PDB file of C-alpha atoms and ligand atoms in Angstrom:
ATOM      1  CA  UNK E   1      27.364  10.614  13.875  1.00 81.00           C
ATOM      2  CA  UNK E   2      28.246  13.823  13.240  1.00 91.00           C
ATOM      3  CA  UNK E   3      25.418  15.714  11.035  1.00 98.00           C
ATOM      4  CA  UNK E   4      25.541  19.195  12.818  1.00 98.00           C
ATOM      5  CA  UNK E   5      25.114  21.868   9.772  1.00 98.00           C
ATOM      6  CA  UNK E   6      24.355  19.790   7.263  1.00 98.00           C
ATOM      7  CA  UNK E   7      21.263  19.889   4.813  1.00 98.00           C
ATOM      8  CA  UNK E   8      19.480  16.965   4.053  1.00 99.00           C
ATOM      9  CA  UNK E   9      16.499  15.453   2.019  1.00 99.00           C
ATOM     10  CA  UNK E  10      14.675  12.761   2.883  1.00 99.00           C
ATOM     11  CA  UNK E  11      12.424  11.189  -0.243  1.00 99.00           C
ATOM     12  CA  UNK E  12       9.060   9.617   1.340  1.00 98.00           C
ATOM     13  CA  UNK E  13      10.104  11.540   4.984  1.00 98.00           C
ATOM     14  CA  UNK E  14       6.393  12.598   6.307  1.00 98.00           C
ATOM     15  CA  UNK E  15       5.611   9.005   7.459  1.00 98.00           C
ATOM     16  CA  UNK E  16       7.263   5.865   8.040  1.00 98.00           C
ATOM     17  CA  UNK E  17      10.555   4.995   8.147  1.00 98.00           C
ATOM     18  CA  UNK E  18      11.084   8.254   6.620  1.00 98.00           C
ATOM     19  CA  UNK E  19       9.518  10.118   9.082  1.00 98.00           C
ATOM     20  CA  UNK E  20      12.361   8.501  11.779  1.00 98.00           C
ATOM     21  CA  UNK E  21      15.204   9.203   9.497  1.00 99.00           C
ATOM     22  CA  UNK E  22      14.296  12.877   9.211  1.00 99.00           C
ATOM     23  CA  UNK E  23      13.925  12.889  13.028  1.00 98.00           C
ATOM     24  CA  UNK E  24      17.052  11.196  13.845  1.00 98.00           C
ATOM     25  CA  UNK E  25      18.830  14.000  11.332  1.00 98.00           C
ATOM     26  CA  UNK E  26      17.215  16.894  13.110  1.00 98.00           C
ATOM     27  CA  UNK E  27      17.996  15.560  16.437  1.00 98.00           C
ATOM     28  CA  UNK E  28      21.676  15.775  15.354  1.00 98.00           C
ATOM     29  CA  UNK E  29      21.605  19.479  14.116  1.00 98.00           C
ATOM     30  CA  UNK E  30      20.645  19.001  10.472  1.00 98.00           C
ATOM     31  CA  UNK E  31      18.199  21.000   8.319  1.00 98.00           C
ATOM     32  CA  UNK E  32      15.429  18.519   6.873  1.00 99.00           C
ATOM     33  CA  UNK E  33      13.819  18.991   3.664  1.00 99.00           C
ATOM     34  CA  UNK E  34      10.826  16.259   4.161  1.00 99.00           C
ATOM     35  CA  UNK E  35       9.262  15.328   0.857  1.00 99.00           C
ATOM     36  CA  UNK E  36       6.217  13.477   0.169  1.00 99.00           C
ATOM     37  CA  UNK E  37       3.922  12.744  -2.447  1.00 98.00           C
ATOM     38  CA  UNK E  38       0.033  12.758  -1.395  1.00 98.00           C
ATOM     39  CA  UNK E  39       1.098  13.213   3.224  1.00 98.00           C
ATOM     40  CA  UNK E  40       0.794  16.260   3.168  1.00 98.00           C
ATOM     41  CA  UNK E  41      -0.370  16.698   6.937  1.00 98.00           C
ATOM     42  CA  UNK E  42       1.729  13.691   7.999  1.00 98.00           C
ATOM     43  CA  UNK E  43       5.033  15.600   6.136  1.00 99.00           C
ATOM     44  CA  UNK E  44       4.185  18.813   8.116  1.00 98.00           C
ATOM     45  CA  UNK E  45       4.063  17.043  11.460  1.00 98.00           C
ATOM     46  CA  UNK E  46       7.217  15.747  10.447  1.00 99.00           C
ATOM     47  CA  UNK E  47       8.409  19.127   9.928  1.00 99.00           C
ATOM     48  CA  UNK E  48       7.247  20.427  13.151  1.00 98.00           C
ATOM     49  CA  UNK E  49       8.763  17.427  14.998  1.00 98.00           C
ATOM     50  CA  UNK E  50      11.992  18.219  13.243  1.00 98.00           C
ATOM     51  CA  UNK E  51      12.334  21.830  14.216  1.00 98.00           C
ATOM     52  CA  UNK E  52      11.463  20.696  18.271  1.00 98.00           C
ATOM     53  CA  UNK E  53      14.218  18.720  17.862  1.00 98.00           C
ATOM     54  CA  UNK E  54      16.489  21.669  17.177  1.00 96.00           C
ATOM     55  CA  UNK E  55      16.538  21.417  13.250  1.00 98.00           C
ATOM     56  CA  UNK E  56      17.900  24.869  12.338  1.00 98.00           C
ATOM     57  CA  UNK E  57      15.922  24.713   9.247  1.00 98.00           C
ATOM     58  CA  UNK E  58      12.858  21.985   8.170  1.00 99.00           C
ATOM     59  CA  UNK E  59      10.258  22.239   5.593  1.00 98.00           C
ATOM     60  CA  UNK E  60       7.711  19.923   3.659  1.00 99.00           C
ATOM     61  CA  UNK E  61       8.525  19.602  -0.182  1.00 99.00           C
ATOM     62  CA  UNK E  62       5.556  17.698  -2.362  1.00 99.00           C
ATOM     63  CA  UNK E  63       7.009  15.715  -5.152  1.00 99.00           C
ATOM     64  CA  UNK E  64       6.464  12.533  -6.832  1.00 99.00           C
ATOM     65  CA  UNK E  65       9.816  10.969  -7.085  1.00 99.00           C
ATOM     66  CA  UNK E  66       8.956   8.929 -10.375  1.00 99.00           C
ATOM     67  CA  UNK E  67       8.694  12.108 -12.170  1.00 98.00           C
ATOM     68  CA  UNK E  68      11.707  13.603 -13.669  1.00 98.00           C
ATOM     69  CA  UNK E  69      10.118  17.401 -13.505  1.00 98.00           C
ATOM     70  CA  UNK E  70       8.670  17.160 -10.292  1.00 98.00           C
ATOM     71  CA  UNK E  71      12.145  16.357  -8.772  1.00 99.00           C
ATOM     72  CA  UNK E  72      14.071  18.984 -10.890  1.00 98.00           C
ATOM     73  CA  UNK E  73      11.823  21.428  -9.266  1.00 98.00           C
ATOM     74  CA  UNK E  74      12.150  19.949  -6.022  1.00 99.00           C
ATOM     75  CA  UNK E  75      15.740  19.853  -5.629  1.00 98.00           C
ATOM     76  CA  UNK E  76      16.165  23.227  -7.239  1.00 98.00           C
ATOM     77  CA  UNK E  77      13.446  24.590  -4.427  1.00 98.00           C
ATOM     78  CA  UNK E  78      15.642  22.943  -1.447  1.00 98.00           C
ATOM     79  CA  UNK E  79      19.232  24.375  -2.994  1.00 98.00           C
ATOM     80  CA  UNK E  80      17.300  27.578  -2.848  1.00 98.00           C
ATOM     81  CA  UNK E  81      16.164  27.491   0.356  1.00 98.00           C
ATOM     82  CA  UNK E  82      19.117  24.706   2.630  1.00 98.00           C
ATOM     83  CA  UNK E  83      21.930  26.611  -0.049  1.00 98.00           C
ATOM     84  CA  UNK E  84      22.593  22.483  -0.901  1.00 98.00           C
ATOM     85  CA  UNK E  85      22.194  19.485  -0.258  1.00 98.00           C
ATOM     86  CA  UNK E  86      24.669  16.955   1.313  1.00 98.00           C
ATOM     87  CA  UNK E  87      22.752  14.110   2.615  1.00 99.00           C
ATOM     88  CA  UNK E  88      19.872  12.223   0.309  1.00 99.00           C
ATOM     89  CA  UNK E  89      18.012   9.867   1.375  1.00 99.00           C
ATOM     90  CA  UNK E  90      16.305   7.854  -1.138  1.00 99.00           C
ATOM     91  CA  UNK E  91      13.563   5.951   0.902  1.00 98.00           C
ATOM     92  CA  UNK E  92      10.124   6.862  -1.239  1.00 99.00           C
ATOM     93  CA  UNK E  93       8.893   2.924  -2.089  1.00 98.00           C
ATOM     94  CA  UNK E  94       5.527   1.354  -2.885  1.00 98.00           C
ATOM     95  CA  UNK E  95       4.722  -2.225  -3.123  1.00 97.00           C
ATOM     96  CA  UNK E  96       2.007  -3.453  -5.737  1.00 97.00           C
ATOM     97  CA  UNK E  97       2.491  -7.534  -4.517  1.00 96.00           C
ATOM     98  CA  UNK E  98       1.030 -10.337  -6.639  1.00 96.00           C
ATOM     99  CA  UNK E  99       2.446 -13.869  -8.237  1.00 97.00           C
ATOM    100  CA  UNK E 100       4.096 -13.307 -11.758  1.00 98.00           C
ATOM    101  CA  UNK E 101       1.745 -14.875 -13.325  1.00 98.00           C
ATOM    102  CA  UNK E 102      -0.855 -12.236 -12.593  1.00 97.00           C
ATOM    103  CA  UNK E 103       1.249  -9.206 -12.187  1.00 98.00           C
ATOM    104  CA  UNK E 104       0.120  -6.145 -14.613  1.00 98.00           C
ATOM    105  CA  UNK E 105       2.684  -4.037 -16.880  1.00 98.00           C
ATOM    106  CA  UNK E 106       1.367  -1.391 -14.352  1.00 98.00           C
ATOM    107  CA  UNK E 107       2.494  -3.002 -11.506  1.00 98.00           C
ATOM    108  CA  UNK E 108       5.537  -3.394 -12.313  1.00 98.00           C
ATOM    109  CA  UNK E 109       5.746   0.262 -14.045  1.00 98.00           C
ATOM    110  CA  UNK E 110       4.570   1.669 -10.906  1.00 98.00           C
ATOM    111  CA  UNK E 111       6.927   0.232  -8.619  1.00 99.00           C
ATOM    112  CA  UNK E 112       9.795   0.011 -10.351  1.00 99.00           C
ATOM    113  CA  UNK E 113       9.746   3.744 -11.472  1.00 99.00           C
ATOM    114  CA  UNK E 114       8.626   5.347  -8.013  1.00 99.00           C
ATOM    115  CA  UNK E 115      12.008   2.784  -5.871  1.00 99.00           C
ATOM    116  CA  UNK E 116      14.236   2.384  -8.708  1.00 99.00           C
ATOM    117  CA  UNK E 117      13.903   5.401 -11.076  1.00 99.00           C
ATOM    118  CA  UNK E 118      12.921   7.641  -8.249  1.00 99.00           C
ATOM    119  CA  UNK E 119      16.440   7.239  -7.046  1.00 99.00           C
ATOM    120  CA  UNK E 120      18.463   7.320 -10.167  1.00 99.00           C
ATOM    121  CA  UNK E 121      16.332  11.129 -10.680  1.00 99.00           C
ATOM    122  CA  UNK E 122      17.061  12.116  -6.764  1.00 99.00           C
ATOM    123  CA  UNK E 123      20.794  11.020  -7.420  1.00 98.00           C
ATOM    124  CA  UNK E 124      21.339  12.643 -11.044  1.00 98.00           C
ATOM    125  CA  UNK E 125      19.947  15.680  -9.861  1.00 98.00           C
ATOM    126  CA  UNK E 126      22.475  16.232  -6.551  1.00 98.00           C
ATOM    127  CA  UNK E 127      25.620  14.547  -8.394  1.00 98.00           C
ATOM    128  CA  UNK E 128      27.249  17.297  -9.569  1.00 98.00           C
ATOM    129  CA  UNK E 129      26.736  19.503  -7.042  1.00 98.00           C
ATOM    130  CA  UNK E 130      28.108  16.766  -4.491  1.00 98.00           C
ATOM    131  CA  UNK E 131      31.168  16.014  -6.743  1.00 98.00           C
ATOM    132  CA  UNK E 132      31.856  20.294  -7.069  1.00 98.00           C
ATOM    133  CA  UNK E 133      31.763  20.059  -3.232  1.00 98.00           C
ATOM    134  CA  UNK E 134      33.328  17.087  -2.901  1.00 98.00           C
ATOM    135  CA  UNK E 135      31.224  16.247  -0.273  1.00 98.00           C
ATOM    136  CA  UNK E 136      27.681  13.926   0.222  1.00 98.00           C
ATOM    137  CA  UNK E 137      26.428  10.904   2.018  1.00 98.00           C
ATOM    138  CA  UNK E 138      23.943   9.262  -0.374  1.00 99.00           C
ATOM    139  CA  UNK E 139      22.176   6.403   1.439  1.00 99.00           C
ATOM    140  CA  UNK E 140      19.231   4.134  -0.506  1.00 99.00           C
ATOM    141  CA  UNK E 141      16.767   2.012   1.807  1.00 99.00           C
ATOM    142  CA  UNK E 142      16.334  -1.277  -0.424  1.00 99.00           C
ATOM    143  CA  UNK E 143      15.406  -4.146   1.453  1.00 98.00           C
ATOM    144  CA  UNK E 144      16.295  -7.363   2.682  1.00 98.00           C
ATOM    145  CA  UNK E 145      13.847  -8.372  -0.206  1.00 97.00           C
ATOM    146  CA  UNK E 146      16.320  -7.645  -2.651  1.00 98.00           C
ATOM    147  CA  UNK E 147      18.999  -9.869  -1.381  1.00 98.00           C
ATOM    148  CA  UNK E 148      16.882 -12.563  -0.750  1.00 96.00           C
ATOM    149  CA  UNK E 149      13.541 -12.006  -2.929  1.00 96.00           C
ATOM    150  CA  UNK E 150       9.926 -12.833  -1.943  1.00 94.00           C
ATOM    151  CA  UNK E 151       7.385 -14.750  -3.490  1.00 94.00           C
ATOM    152  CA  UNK E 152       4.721 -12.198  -4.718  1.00 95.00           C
ATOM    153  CA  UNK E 153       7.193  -9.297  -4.805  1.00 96.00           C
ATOM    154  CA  UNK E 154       8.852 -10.247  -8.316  1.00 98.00           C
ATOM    155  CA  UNK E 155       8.512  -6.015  -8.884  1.00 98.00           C
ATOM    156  CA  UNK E 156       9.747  -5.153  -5.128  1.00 98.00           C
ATOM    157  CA  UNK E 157      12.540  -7.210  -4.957  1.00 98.00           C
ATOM    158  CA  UNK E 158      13.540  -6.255  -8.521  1.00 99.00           C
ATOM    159  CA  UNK E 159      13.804  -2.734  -7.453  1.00 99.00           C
ATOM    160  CA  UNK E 160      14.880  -3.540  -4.681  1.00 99.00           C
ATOM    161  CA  UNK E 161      17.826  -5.519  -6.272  1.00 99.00           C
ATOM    162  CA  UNK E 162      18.153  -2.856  -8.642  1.00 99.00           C
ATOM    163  CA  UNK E 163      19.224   0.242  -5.609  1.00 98.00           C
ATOM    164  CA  UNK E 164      21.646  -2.170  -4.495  1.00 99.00           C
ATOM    165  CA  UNK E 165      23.381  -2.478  -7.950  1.00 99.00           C
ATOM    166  CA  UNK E 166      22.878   0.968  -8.842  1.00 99.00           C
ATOM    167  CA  UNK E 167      24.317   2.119  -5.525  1.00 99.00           C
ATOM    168  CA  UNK E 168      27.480   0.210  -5.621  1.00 98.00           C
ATOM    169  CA  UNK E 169      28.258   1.990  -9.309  1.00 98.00           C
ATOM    170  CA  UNK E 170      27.615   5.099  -7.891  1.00 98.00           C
ATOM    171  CA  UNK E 171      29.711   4.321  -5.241  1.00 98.00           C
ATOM    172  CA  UNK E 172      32.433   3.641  -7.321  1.00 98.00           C
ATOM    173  CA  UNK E 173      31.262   6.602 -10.103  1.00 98.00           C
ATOM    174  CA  UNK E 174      32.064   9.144  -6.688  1.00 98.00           C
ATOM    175  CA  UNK E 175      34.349   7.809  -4.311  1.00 98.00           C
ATOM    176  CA  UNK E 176      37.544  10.071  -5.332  1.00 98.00           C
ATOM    177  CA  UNK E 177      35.113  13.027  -4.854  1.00 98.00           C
ATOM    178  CA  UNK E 178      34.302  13.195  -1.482  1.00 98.00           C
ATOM    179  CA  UNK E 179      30.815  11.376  -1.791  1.00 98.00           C
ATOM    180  CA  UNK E 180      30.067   8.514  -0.354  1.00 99.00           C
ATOM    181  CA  UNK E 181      26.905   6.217  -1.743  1.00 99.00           C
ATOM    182  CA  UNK E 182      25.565   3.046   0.984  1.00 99.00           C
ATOM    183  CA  UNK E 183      22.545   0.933   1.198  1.00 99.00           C
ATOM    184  CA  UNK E 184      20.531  -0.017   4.119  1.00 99.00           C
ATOM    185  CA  UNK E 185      18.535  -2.888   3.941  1.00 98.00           C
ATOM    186  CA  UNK E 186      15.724  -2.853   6.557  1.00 98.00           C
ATOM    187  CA  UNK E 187      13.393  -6.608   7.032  1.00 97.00           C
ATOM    188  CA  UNK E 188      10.415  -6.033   8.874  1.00 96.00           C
ATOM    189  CA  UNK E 189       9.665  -2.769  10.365  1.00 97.00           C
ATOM    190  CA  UNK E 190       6.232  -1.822  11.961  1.00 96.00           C
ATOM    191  CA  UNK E 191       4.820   1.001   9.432  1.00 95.00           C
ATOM    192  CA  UNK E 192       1.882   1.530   7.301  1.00 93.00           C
ATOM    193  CA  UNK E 193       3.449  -0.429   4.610  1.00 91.00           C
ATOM    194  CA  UNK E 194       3.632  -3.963   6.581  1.00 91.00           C
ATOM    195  CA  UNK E 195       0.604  -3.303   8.879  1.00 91.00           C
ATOM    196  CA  UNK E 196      -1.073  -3.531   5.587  1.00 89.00           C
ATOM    197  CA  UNK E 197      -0.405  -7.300   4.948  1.00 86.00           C
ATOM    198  CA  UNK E 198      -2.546  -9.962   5.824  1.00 87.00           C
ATOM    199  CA  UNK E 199      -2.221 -11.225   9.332  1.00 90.00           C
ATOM    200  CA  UNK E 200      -1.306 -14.590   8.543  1.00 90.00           C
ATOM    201  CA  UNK E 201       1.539 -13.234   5.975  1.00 85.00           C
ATOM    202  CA  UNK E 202       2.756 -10.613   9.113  1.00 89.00           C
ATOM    203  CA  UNK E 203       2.775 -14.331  11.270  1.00 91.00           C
ATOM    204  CA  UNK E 204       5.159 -16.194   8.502  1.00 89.00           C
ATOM    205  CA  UNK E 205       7.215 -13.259   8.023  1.00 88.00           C
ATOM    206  CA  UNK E 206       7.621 -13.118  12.186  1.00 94.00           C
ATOM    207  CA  UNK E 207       8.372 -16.957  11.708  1.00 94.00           C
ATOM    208  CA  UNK E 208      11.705 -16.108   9.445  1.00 94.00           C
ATOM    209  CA  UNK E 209      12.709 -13.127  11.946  1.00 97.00           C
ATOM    210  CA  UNK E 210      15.461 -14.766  14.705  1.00 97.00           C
ATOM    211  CA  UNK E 211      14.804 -12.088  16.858  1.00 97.00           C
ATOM    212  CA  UNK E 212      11.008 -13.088  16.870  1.00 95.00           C
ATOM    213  CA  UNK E 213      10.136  -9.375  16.999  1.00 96.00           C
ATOM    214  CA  UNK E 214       9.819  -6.556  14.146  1.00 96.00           C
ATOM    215  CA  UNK E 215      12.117  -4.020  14.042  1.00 98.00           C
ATOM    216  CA  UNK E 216      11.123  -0.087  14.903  1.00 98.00           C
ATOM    217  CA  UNK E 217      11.522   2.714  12.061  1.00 98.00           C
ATOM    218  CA  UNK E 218      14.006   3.808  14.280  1.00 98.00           C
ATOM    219  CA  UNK E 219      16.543   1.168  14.060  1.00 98.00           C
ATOM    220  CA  UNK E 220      16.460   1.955  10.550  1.00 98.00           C
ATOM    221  CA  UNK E 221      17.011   5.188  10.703  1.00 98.00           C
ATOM    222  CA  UNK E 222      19.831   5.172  13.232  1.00 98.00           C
ATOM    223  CA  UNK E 223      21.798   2.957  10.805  1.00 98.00           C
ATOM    224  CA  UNK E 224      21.154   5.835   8.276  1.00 98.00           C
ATOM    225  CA  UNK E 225      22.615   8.206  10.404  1.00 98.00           C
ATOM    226  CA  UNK E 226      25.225   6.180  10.889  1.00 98.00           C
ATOM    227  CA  UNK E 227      26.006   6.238   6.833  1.00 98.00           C
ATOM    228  CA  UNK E 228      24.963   9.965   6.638  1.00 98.00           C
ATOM    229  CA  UNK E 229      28.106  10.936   9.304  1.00 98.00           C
ATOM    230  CA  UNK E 230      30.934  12.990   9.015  1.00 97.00           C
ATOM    231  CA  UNK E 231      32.871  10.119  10.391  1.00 98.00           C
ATOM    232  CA  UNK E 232      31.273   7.546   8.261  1.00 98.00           C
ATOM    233  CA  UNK E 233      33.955   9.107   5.043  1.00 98.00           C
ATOM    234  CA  UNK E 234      35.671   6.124   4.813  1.00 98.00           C
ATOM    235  CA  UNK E 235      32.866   3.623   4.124  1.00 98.00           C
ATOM    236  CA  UNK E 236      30.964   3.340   0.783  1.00 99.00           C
ATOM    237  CA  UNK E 237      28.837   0.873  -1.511  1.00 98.00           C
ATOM    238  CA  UNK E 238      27.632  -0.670   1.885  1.00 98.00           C
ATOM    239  CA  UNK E 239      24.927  -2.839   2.427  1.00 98.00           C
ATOM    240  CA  UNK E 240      23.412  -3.102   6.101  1.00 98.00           C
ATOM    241  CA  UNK E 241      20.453  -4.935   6.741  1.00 98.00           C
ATOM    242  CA  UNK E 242      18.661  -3.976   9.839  1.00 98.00           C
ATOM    243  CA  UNK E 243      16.484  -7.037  10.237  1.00 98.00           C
ATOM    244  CA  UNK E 244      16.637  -8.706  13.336  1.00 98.00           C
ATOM    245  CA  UNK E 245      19.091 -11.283  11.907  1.00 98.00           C
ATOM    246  CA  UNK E 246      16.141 -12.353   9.107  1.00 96.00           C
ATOM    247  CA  UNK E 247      19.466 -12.001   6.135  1.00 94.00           C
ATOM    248  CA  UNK E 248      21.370 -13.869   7.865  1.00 94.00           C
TER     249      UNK E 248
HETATM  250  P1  LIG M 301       5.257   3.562   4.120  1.00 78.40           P
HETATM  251  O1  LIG M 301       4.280   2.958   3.180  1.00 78.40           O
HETATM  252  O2  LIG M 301       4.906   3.702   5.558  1.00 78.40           O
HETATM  253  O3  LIG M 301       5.721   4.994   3.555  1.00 78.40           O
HETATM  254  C1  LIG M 301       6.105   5.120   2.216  1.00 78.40           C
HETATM  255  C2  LIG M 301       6.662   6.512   2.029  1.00 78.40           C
HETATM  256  O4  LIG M 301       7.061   6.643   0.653  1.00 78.40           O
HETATM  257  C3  LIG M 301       5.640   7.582   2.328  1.00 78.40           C
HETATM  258  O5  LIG M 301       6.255   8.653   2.992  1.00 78.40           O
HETATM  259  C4  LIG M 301       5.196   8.011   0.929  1.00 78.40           C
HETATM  260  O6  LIG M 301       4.785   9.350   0.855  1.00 78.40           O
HETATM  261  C5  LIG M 301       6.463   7.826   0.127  1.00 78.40           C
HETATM  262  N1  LIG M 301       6.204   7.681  -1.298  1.00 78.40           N
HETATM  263  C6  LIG M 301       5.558   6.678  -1.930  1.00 78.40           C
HETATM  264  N2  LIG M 301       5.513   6.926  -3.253  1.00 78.40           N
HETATM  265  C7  LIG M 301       6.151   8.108  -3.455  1.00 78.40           C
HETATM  266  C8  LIG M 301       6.449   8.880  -4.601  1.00 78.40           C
HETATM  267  N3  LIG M 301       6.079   8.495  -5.829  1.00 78.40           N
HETATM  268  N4  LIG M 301       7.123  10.050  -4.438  1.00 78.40           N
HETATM  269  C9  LIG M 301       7.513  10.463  -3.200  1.00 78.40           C
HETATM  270  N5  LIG M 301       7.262   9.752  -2.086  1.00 78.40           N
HETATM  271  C10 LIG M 301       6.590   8.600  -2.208  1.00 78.40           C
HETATM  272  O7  LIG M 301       6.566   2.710   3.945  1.00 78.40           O
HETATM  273  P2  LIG M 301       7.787   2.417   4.942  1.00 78.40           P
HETATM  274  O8  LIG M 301       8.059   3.573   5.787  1.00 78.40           O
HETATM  275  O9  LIG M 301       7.552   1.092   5.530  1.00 78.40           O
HETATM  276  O10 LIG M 301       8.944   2.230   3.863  1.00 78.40           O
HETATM  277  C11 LIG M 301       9.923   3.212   3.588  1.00 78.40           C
HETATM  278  C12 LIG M 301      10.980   2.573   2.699  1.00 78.40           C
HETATM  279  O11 LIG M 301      11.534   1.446   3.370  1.00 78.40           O
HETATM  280  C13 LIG M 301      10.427   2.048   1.379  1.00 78.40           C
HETATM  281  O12 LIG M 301      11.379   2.246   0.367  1.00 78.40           O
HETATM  282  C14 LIG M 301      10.246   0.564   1.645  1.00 78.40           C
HETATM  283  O13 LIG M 301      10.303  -0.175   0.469  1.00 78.40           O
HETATM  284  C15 LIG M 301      11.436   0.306   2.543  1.00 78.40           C
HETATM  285  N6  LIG M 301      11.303  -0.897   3.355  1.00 78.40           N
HETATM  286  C16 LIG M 301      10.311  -1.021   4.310  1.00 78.40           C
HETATM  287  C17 LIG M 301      10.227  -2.168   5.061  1.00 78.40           C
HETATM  288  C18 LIG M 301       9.192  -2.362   6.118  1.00 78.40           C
HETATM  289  O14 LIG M 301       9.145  -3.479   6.700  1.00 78.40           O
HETATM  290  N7  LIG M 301       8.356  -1.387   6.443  1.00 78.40           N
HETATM  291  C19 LIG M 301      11.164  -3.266   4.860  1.00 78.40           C
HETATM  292  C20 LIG M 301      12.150  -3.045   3.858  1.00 78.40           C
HETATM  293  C21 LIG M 301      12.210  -1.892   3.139  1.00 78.40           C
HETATM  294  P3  LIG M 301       3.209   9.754   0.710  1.00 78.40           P
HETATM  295  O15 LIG M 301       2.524   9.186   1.902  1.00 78.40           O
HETATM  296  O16 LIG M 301       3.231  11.243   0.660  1.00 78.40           O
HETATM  297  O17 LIG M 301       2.759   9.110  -0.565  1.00 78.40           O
END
């Protein structure tokens, strides 16, 4: 994957799958903006990780992606400082799990608006510089949640659901310019958000898995990289799920 030169921002990128998707970038020569919402010491460690790695440029950028403002000011500061952006990564997400039955409006505000409308903000606000370039690798971490759903995760897996969807318009809203929009759909990777379940949900989601194992952050990230390539032009409104088979 050729990302050498390029300026990227990674949404959610201090910790996390995040965190390996802005390492995997730097490692192949691209400058990282890393935002986060609350990480702040986890997003500069990031940053400092990113620039060993030979990013020419890499810097922490706090904004809550569910707020329209805060991500106009955020994308403004990284054109300022990268001179644009060419590779976003929407991967911010939150899960606030429960049955239906018992599920708050805030809930299902909460997560819908920080996974789905977090997106659709991060992808109005680099659109039309992309399509004036007529060049940028858009890639949106959903989940293999939102192919399949997940009892408890009516709000998830609606957002979830809702990246893919959105994804494949945009896909089809930029594909004469240059601009390329794909989906990766991770299953169970070891970060903060899974080790958080209860043990004996982590055991029956292993059960489903066919590789009997959970996948790394990295895996995930090297299929972003894959998507976020130079070579990678000729391939849009993608979905891969990196999941150990679990989709299948
Ligand atoms: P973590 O809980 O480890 O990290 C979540 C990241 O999202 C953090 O960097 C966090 O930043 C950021 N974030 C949350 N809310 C906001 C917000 N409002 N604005 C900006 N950033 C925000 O999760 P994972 O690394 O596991 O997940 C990353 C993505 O991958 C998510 O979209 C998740 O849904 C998806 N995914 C994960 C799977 C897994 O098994 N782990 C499986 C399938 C999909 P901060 O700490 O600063 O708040």
């Amino acid at each position: 994957m050729e990302v050498r030169g390029k300026c990227a921002l990674v949404t959610g990128g201090g910790r996390g799958i995040g965190r390996a998707v802005c390492l995997e970038l730097a490692r192949g020569g691209a400058s990282v903006a890393v935002n986060y919402a609350g990480s702040e010491e986890a997003a500069r460690e990031t940053v400092e990780r990113c620039l060993e790695l030979g990013a020419p440029d890499a810097f922490a950028i706090q904004a809550d992606v569910a707020e329209e403002q805060a991500v106009a000011a955020m994308l403004a500061a990284v054109e300022e400082r990268l001179g644009r952006i060419d590779i976003l990564v929407n991967n911010a997400g939150i899960t606030r799990d429960g049955l239906m039955l018992r599920m708050k409006d805030a809930d299902w505000d909460a997560v819908l608006d920080t996974n789905l409308k977090g997106a659709f903000h991060c992808m109005r606000g680099v659109y039309q510089g992309m399509m004036r370039r007529r060049y940028g690798r858009i890639i949106n971490i959903s989940s293999v949640v939102g192919l399949r759903g997940n009892a408890g995760q009516a709000n998830y897996s609606a957002s979830k659901a809702g990246l893919i969807g959105m994804s494949k318009s945009m896909a089809k809203e930029l594909a004469s310019r240059g601009v390329t929009v794909n989906v990766v759909a991770p299953g169970f990777i070891t970060t903060d958000m899974t080790a958080a379940l209860p043990q004996a949900a982590q055991e029956a989601l292993l059960a489903t898995i066919p590789m009997k194992r959970l996948g790394a952050p990295e895996d995930v990230a090297r299929a972003v990289a894959f998507f976020a390539g130079e070579e990678s032009a000729y391939l849009t409104g993608q979905v891969l799920c990196v999941d150990g088979g679990m989709a299948v």
